Tab-separated table of C-alpha atoms in Angstrom:
chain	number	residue	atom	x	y	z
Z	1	UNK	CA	134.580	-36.731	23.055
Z	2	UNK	CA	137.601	-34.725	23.895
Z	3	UNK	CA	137.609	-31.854	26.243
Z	4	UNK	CA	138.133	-29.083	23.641
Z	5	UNK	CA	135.090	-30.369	21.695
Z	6	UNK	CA	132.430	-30.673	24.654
Z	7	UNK	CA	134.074	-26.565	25.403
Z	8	UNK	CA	133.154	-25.354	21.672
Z	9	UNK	CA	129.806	-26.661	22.239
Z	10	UNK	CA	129.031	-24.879	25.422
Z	11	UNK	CA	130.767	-21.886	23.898
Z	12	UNK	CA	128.194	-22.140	20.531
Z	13	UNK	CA	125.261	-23.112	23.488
Z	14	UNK	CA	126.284	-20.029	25.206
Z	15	UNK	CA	126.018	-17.651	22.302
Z	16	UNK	CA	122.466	-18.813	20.849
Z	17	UNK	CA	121.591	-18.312	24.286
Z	18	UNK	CA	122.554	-14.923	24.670
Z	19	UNK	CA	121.107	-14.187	20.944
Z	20	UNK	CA	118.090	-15.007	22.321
Z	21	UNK	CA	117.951	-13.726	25.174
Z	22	UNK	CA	118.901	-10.357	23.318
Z	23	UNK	CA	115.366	-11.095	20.953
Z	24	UNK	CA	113.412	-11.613	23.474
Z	25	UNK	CA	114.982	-8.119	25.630
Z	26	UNK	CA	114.379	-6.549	22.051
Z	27	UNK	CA	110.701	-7.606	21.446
Z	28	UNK	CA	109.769	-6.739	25.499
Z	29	UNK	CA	110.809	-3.949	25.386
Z	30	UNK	CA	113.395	-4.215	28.359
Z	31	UNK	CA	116.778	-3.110	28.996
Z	32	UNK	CA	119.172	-5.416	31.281
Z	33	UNK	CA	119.182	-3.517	34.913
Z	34	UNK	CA	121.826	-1.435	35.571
Z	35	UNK	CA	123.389	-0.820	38.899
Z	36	UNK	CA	121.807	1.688	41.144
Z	37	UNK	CA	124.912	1.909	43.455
Z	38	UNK	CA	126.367	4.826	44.399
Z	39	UNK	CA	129.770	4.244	42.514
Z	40	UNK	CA	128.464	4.042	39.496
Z	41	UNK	CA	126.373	7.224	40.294
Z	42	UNK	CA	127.609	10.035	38.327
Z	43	UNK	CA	127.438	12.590	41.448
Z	44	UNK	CA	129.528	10.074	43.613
Z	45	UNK	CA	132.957	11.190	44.496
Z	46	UNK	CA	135.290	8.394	45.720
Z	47	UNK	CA	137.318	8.717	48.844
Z	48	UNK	CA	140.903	7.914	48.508
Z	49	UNK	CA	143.257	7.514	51.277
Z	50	UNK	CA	147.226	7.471	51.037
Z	51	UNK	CA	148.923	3.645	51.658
Z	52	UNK	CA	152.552	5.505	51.467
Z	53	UNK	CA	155.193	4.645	48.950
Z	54	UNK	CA	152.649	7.589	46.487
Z	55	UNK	CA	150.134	4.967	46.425
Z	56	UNK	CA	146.376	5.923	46.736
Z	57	UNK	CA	143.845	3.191	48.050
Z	58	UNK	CA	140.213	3.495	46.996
Z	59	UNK	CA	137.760	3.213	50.242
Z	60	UNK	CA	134.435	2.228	50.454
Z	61	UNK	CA	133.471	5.773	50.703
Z	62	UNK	CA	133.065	9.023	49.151
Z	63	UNK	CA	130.129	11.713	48.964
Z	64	UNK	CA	127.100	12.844	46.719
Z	65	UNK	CA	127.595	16.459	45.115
Z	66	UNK	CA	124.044	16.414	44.032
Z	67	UNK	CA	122.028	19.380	45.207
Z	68	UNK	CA	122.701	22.077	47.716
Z	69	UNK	CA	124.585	19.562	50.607
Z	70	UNK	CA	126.962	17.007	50.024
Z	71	UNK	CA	126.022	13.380	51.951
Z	72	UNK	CA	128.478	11.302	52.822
Z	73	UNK	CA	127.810	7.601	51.244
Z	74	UNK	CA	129.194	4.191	51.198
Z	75	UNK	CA	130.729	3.233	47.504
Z	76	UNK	CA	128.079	0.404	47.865
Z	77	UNK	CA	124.929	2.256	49.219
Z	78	UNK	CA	121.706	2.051	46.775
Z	79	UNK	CA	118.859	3.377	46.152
Z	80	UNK	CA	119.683	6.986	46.439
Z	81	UNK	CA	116.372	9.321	44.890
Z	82	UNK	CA	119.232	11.791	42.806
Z	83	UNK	CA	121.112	8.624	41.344
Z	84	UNK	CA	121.801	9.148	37.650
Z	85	UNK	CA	124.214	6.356	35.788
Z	86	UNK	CA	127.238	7.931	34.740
Z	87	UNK	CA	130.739	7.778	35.062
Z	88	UNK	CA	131.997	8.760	38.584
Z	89	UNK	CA	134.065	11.996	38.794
């Protein structure tokens, strides 16, 4: 069997799989997780700082504008009690 053959099977294996896999989500009753990080919060502003040549470099921090105080917070931090998905401002 040539190498291009035994890769379209895994490729057909691979999508039955994930058609299942969507059934079975579907029937449960369950969504896939989504992340609870704070960059994909959407009251998470990133921190940039400037690398020079009018380049900006994303840092692994930022802050939450969610209530009355911001808190400052790691890019990667989780679990925060005001996280909502949405797209970062």
């Amino acid at each position: 069997m040539q190498l291009s053959q035994s890769v379209s099977i895994l490729e057909q294996e691979n999508n039955r799989l994930n058609q299942e896999n969507a059934e079975l989500r579907r029937l449960l009753g369950t969504e896939p997780s989504k992340p609870k990080d704070c960059q994909s919060c959407k009251f998470f502003l990133q921190h940039y700082i400037y690398g020079g040549g009018n380049i900006y470099v994303k840092i692994d921090a930022g802050h939450c504008v969610c209530g009355k105080r911001t808190k400052d917070r790691k890019a990667s931090d989780k679990n925060c009690q005001y996280f909502e998905l949405g797209k970062a401002r």
